[in-house]
Coordinates of C-alpha atoms and ligand atoms in Angstrom, one line a residue:
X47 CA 128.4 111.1 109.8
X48 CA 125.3 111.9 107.9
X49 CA 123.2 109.7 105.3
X50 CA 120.8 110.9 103.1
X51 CA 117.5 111.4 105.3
X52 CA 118.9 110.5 108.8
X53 CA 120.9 111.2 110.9
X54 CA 122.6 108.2 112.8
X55 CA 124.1 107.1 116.2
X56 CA 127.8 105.3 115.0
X57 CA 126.9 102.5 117.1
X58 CA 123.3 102.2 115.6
X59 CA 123.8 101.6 111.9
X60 CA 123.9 97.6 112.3
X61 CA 120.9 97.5 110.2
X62 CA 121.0 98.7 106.9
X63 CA 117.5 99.3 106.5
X64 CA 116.7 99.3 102.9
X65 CA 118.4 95.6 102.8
X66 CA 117.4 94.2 105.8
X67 CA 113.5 95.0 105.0
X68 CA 113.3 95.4 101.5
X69 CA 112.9 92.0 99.5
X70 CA 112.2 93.7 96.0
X71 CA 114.4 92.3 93.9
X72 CA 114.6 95.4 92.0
X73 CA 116.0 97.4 94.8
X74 CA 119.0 99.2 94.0
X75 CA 118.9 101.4 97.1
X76 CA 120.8 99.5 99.8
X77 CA 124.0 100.8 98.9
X78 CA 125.7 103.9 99.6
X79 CA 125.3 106.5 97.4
X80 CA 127.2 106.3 94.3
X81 CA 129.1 108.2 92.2
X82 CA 127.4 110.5 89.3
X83 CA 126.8 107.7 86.8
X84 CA 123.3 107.7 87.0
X85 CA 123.4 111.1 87.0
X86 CA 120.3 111.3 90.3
X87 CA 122.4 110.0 93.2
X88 CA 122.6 113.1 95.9
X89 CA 126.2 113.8 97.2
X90 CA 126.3 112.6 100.9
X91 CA 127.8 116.3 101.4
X92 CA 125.0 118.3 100.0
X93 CA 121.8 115.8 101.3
X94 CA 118.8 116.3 99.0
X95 CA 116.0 117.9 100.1
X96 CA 111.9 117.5 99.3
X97 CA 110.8 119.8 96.7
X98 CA 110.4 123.2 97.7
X99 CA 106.3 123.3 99.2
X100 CA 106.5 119.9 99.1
X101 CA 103.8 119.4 102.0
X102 CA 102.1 122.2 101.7
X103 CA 98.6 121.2 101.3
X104 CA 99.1 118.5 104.4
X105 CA 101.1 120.5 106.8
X106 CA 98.7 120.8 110.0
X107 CA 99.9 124.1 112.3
X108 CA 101.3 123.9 115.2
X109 CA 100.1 125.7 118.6
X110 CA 102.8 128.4 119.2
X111 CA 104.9 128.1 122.6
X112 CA 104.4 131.1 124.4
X113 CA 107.0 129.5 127.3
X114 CA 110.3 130.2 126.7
X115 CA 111.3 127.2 129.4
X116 CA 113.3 124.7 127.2
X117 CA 111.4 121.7 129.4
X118 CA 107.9 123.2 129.3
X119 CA 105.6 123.6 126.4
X120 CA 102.5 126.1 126.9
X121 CA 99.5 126.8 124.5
X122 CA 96.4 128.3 124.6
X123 CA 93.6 126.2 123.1
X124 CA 90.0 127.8 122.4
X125 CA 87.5 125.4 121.0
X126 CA 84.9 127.2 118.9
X127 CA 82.4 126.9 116.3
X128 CA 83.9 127.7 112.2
X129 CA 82.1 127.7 109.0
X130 CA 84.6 125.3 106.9
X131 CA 84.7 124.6 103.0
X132 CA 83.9 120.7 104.0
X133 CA 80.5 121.6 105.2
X134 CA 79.6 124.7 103.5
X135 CA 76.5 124.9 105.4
X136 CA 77.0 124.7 108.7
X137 CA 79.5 125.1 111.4
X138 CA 81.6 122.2 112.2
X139 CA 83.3 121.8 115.9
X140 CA 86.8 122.8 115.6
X141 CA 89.9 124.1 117.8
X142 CA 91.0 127.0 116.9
X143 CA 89.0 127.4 113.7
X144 CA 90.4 124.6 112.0
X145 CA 90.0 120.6 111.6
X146 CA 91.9 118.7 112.5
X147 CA 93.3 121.1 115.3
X148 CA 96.7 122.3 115.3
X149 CA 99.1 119.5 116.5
X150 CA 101.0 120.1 119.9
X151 CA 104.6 119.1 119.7
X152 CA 106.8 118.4 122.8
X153 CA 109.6 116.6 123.7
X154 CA 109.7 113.5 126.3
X155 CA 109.9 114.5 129.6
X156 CA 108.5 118.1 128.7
X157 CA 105.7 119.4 131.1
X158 CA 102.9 120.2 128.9
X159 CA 100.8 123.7 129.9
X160 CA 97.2 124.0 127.8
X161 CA 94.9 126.9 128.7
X162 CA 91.8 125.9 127.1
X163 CA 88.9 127.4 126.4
X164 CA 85.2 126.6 125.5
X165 CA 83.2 128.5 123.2
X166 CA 81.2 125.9 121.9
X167 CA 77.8 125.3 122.7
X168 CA 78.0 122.8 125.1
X169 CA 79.8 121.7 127.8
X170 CA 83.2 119.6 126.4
X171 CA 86.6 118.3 128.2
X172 CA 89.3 117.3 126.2
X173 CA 91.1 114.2 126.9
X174 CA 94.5 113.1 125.9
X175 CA 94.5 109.7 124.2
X176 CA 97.2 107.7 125.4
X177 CA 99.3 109.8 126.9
X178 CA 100.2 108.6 130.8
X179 CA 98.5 111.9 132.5
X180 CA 97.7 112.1 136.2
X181 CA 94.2 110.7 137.1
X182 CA 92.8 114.2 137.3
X183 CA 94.0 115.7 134.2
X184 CA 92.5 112.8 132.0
X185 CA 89.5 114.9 130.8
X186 CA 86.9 112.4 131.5
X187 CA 83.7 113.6 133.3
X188 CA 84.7 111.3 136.2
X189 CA 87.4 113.2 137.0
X190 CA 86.6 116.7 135.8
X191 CA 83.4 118.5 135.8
X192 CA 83.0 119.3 131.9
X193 CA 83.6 123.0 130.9
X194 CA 80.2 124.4 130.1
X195 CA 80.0 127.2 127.3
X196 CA 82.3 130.2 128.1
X197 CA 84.8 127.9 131.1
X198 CA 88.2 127.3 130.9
X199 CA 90.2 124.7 132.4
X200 CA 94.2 124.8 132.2
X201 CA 95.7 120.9 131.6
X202 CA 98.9 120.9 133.3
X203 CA 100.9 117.3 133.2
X204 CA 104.2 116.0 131.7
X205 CA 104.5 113.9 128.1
X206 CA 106.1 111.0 129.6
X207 CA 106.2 108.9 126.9
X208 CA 107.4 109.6 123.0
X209 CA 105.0 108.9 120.5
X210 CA 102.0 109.8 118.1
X211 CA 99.2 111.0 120.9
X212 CA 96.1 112.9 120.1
X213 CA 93.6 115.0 122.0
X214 CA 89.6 115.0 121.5
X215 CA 86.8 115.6 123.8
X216 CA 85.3 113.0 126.1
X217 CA 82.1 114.5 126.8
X218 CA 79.2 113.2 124.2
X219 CA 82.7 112.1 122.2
X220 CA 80.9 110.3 119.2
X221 CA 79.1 113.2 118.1
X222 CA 82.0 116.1 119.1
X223 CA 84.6 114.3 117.4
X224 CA 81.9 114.3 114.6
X225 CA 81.9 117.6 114.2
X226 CA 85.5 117.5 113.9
X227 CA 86.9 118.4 117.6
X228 CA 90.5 116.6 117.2
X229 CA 94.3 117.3 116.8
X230 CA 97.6 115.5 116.8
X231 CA 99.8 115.4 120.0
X232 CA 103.3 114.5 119.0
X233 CA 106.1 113.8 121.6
X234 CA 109.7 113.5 120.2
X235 CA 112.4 111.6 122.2
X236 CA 115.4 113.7 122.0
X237 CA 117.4 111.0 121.8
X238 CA 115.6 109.9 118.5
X239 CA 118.5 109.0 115.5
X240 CA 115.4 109.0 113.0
X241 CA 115.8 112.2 111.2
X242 CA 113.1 111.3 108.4
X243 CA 111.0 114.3 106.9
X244 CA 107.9 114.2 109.2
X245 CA 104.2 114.2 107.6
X246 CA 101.6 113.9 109.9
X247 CA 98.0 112.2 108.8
X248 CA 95.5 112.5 110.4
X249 CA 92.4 110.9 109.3
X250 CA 88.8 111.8 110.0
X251 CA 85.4 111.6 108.2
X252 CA 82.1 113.9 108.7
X253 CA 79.0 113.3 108.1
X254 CA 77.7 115.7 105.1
X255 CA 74.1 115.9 104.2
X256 CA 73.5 117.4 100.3
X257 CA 72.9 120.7 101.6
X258 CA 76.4 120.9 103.2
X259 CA 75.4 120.9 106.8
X260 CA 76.0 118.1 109.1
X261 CA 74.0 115.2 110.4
X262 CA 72.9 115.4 113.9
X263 CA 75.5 113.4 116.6
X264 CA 72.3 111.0 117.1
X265 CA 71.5 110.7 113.5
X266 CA 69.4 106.8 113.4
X267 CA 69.4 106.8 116.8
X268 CA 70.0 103.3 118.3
X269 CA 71.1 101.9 114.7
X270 CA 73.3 104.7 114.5
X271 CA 75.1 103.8 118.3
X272 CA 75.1 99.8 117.1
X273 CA 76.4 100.1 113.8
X274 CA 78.6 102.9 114.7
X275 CA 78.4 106.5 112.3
X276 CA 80.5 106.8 109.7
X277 CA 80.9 109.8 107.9
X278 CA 80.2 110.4 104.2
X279 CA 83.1 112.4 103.7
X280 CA 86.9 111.1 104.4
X281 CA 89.2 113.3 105.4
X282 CA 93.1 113.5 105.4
X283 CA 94.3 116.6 107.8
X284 CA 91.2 118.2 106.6
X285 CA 91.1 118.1 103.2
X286 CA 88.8 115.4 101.0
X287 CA 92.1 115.3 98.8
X288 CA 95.7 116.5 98.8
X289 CA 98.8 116.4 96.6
X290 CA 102.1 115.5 98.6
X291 CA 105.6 116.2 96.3
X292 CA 107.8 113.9 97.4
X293 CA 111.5 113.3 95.9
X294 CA 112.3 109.9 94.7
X295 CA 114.1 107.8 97.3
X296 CA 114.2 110.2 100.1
X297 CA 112.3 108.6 103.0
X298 CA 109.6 110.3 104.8
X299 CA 108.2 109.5 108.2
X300 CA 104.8 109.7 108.0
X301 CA 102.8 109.7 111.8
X302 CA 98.9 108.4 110.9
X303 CA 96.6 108.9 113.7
X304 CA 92.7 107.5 112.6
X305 CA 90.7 110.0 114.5
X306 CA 87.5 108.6 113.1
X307 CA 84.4 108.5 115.6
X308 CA 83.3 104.6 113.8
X309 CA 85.2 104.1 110.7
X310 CA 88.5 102.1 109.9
X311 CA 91.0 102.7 107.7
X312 CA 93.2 100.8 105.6
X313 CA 95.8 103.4 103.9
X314 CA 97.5 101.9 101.0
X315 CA 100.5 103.2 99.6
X316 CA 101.4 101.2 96.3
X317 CA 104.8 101.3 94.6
X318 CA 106.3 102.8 97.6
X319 CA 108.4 101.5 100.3
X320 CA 107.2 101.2 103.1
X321 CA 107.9 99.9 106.8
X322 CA 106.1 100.2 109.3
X323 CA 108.2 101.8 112.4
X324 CA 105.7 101.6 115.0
X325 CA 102.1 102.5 116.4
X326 CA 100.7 104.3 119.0
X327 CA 103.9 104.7 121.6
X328 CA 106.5 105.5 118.9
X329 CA 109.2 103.1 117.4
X330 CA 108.3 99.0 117.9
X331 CA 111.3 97.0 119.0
X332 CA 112.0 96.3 115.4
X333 CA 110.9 97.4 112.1
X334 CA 108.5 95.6 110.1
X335 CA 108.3 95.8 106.4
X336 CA 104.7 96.1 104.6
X337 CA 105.6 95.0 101.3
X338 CA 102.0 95.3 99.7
X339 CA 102.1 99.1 101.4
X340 CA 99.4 98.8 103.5
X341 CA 98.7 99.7 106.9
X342 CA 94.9 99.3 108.7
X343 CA 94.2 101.9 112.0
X344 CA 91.3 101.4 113.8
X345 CA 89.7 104.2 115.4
X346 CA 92.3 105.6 117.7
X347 CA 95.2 103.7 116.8
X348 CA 98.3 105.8 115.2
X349 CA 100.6 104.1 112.9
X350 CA 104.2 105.5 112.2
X351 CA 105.7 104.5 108.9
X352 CA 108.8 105.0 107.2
X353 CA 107.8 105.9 103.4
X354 CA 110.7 105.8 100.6
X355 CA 108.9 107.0 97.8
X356 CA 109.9 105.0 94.0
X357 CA 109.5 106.2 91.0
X358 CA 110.2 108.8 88.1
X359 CA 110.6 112.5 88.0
X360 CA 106.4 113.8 87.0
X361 CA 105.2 110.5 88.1
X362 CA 101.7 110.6 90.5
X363 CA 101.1 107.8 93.0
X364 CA 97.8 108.1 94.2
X365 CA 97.8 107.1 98.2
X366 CA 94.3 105.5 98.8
X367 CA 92.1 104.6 101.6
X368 CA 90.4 101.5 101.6
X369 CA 87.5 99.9 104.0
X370 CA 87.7 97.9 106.3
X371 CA 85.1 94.8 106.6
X372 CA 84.9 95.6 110.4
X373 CA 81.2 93.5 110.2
X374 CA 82.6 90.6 108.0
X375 CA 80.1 90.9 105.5
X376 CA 81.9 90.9 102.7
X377 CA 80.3 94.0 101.4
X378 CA 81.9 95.8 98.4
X379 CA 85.1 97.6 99.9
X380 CA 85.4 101.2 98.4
X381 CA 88.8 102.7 98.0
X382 CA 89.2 106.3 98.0
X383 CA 92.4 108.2 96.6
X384 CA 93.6 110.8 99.9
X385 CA 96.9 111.6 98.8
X386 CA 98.4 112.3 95.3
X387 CA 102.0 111.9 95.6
X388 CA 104.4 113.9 92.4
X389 CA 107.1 112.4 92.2
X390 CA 109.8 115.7 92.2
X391 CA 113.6 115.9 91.1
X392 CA 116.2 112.8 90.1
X393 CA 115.7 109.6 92.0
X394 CA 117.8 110.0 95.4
X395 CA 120.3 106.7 95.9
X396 CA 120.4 106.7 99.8
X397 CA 121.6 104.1 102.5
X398 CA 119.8 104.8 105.2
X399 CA 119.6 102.9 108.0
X400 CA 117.8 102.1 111.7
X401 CA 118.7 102.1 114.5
X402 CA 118.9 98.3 115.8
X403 CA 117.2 97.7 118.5
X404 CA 114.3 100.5 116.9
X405 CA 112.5 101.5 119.9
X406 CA 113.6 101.0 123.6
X407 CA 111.0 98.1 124.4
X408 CA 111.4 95.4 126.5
X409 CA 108.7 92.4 126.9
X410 CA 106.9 93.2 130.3
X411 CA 107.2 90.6 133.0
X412 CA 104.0 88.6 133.1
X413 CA 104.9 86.2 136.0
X414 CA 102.9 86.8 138.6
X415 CA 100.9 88.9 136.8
X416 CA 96.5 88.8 138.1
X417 CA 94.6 87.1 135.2
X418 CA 91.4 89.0 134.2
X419 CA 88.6 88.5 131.2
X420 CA 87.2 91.5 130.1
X421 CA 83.9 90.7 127.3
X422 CA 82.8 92.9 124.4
X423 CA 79.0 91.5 124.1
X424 CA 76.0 92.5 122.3
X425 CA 73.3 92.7 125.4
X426 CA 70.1 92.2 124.1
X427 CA 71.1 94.3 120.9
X428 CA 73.1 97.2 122.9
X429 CA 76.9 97.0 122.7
X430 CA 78.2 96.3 126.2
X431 CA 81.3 95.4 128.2
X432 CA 81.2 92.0 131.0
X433 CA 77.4 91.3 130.0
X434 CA 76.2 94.8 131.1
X435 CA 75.5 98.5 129.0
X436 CA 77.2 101.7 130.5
X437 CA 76.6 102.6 133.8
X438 CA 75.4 99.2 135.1
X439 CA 78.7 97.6 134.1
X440 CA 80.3 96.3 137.6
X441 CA 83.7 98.9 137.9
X442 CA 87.1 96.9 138.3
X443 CA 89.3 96.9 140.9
X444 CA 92.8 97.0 140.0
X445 CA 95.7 97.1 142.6
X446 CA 97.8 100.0 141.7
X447 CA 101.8 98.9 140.7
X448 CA 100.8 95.5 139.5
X449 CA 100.6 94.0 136.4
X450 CA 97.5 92.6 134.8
X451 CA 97.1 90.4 132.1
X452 CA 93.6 90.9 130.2
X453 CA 92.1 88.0 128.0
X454 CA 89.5 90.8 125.7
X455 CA 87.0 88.4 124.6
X456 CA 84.9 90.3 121.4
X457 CA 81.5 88.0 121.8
X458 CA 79.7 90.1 119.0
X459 CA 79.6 89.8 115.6
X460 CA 81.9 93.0 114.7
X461 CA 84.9 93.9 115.9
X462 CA 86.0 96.5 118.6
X463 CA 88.9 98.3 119.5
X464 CA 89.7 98.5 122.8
X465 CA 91.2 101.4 124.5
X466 CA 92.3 101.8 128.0
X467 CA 93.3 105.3 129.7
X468 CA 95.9 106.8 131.7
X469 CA 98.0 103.2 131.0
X470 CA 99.7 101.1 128.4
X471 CA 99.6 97.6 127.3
X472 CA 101.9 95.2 125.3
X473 CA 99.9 92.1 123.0
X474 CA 101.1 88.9 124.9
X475 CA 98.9 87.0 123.0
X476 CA 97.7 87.9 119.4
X477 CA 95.1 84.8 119.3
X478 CA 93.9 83.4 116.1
X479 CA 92.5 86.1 113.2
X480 CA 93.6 89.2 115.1
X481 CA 96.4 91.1 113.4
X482 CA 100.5 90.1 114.4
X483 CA 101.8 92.3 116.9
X484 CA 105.3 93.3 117.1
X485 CA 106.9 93.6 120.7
X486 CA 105.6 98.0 121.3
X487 CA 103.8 99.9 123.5
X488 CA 100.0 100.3 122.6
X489 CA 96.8 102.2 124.1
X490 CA 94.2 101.2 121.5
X491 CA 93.9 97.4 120.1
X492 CA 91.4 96.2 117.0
X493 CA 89.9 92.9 118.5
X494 CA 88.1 91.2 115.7
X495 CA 84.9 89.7 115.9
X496 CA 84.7 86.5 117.6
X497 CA 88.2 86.7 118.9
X498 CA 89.9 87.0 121.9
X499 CA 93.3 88.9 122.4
X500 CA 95.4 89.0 125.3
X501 CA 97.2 92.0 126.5
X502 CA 100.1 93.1 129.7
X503 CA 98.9 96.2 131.4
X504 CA 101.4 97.5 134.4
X505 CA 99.2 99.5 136.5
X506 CA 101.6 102.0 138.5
X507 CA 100.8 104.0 141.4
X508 CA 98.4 106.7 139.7
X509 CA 95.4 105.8 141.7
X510 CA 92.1 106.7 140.8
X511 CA 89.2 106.0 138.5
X512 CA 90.2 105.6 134.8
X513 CA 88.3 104.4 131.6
X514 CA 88.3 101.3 129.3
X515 CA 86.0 101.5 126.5
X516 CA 85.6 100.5 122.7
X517 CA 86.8 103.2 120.5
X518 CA 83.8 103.1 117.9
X519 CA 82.6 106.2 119.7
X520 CA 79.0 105.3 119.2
X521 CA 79.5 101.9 120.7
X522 CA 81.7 103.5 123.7
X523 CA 78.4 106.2 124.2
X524 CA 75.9 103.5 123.7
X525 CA 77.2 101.6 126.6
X526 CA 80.4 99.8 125.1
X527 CA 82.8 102.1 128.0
X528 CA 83.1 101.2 131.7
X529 CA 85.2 102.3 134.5
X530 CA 88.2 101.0 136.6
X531 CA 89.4 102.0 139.9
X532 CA 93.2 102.1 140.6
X533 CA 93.4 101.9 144.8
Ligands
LIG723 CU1 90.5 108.3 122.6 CU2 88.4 107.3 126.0 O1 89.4 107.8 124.3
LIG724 CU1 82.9 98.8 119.4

């Protein structure tokens, strides 16, 4: 059987989503689709579609397959220099010509081939955020000499995991990311019942000058690293602006990655429905609905939301992006309008439903698990990790297939997400003024100022050196990133 939108496992329908996480009181969409009265409703045999184009001034390319193995997914990747209508003049960083770069797609399970290439300017790596990769295919210079100018490297390694990834360099990363070396790495589960339309966001900002060229990766130097750079230009999959067409009441499944080198963002989608499905790692055990439509990703963190657009044929909701107060200084917050929705076509009347559980999460097992404190602290006025800056940080040990349980302690005045490599981590504890969690799989984690958040990590037997760092990429290169050894 097939609903508008989705396509459904019998034995999954037990939520009916639109009731169970929809309070409006104007909601008229939990039930099955009715007969012609109201003249819009789609017929469950013919399922409406978006409007013809309806995405295409978002829709990010995808790197072609060039292995015809149904289990393996091979690309070529080239990084290289391009002249780009967001900085008329200069070159920004891209892959493949374009920013962001084009998304890989695979499949959990799928073994994932990339035969990259550097023609950039400087040595780079590219590292693949989230995704549990063997130690040496992380991309981090302690595990791979950087490719210098002209080198190639091939990635080999298998997507274990479903969910919203992305790839970026991790050589000098505040200022290549900067210049606008990122992409999307999406891994379907096949087994996924969530047949949604798929929009993928990714959101970026560069740093413009007047004269259309870009500010140097070091621009204010040491203020630059502790404040962390934000661009003066936000971006949405490129673009400064975009128009979406979306039809009424057919739910899209939008997959937000903030690929920001320093700034967060709080996307707001008024009017709309929306509910948030999950993060980083795909679907959360449960839904959770966002009833004033707003979602904040700090850099790093991906966001996957279920989006049932309301309103009337010709209507324009204007998506925004709104600041985050990441210094608590109660500065002026700017909101800036990403994504013009038109509304297309006769409002759709859908039941749609999830799948109950969502995602296939279960709490990790904590007893027995080795305490540990890791501190975010401002040494001196540099950004550091355990009261030390970059290299002098003492590395961790870590006993490979055990569990750990990390108290993060943020001791400076702004906050920081944290990011670990190569593993993932559930919240155990949210602690006072962080955000709720919901029981899901994360690799990145806001941890406010002044507060302290606790988080599971299983380490499993993929020895080796691997990286924790802040994810304000100015703070991680200014000494907020540190090392752990997996033996
Ligand atoms: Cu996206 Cu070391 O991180
Ligand atoms: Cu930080």
């Amino acid at each position: 059987m097939r609903l508008v939108g989705f396509h459904l496992r019998p034995a999954s329908w037990c939520v009916l989503l639109l009731s169970a996480v929809c309070a409006c009181p104007s909601s008229e969409s939990a039930v099955a689709p009715r007969a012609g009265s109201d003249g819009g409703v789609a017929d469950a045999a013919t399922p409406a579609t978006e409007p013809a184009g309806w995405d295409d001034e978002l829709r990010i390319p995808e790197l072609a397959d060039t292995n015809p193995a149904a289990d393996v997914v091979e690309v070529n990747l080239t990084a290289r220099p391009a002249r780009l209508a967001v900085a008329p003049g200069a070159d920004m960083w891209t892959y493949e010509g374009r920013v962001p770069g084009p998304t890989i797609h695979t499949k959990r399970g799928d073994t994932l081939v990339v035969h990259f290439k550097n023609e950039l300017p400087e040595p780079t790596t590219i590292h693949w955020h989230g995704v549990r990769v063997p130690n040496a295919m992380d991309g981090v210079p302690a595990v791979q000499t950087p490719v210098p100018p002209g080198g190639t490297f091939e990635y080999r390694f298998v997507t274990p995991d479903a969910g919203t990834f992305w790839y970026h360099p991790h050589v000098d990363s505040s200022a290549q990311v900067g210049f606008g070396l990122y992409g999307a790495l999406l891994v379907d589960d096949p087994n996924d019942t969530l047949k949604a339309d798929v929009l993928s966001l990714v959101l970026s900002d560069a740093s413009v000058t007047d004269a259309g060229t870009l500010d140097p990766g070091d621009a204010q130097g040491h203020l630059g690293d502790y404040f962390g750079r934000e661009g003066s230009v936000q971006l949405v999959n490129g673009r400064e602006h975009a128009r979406l067409l979306a039809r009424p009441g057919l739910p899209q499944r939008w997959r937000v990655v903030n690929a920001c080198r320093a700034r967060y963002a709080t996307l707001h989608i008024p009017s709309f429905r929306v509910t948030r499905l999950g993060g980083d790692e795909s679907y959360a055990a449960a839904p959770e609905e966002r009833p004033d439509g707003r979602t904040t990703l700090a850099p790093g963190e991906r966001a996957e939301l279920l989006v049932v657009p309301q309103g009337a044929d010709g209507e324009t909701v204007s998506v925004t992006w709104e600041s985050y107060d990441r210094f608590h200084a109660q500065a002026d917050l700017r909101s800036v309008p990403i994504v013009d929705v038109e509304l297309r076509g006769d409002p759709v009347t859908s039941a749609a439903s999830l799948p109950s559980p969502l995602g296939d999460v279960t709490a990790v097992d904590t007893s027995g698990a080795a305490p540990r404190t890791v501190t975010f602290d401002d040494v001196g006025g540099v950004l550091g990790i355990n009261g030390q800056v970059g290299a002098d940080i003492p590395m961790l040990h870590v006993a490979a297939n055990t569990t750990e349980v990390w108290t993060i302690k943020n001791q400076t005045l702004q906050d920081h997400p944290f990011h670990i490599h190569g593993f993932r981590f559930q919240v155990v504890d949210t602690g006072s003024g962080n955000a709720a969690s919901q029981l899901e799989w994360r690799d990145t984690i806001n941890v406010v100022a002044k507060r302290s958040i606790k988080v599971a990590i299983p380490f499993d037997g993929r020895k080796g050196m691997w990286m924790y760092h802040c994810h304000i990429l100015d703070h991680a290169e200014g000494g907020m990133m540190a090392m752990l050894m997996v033996e």
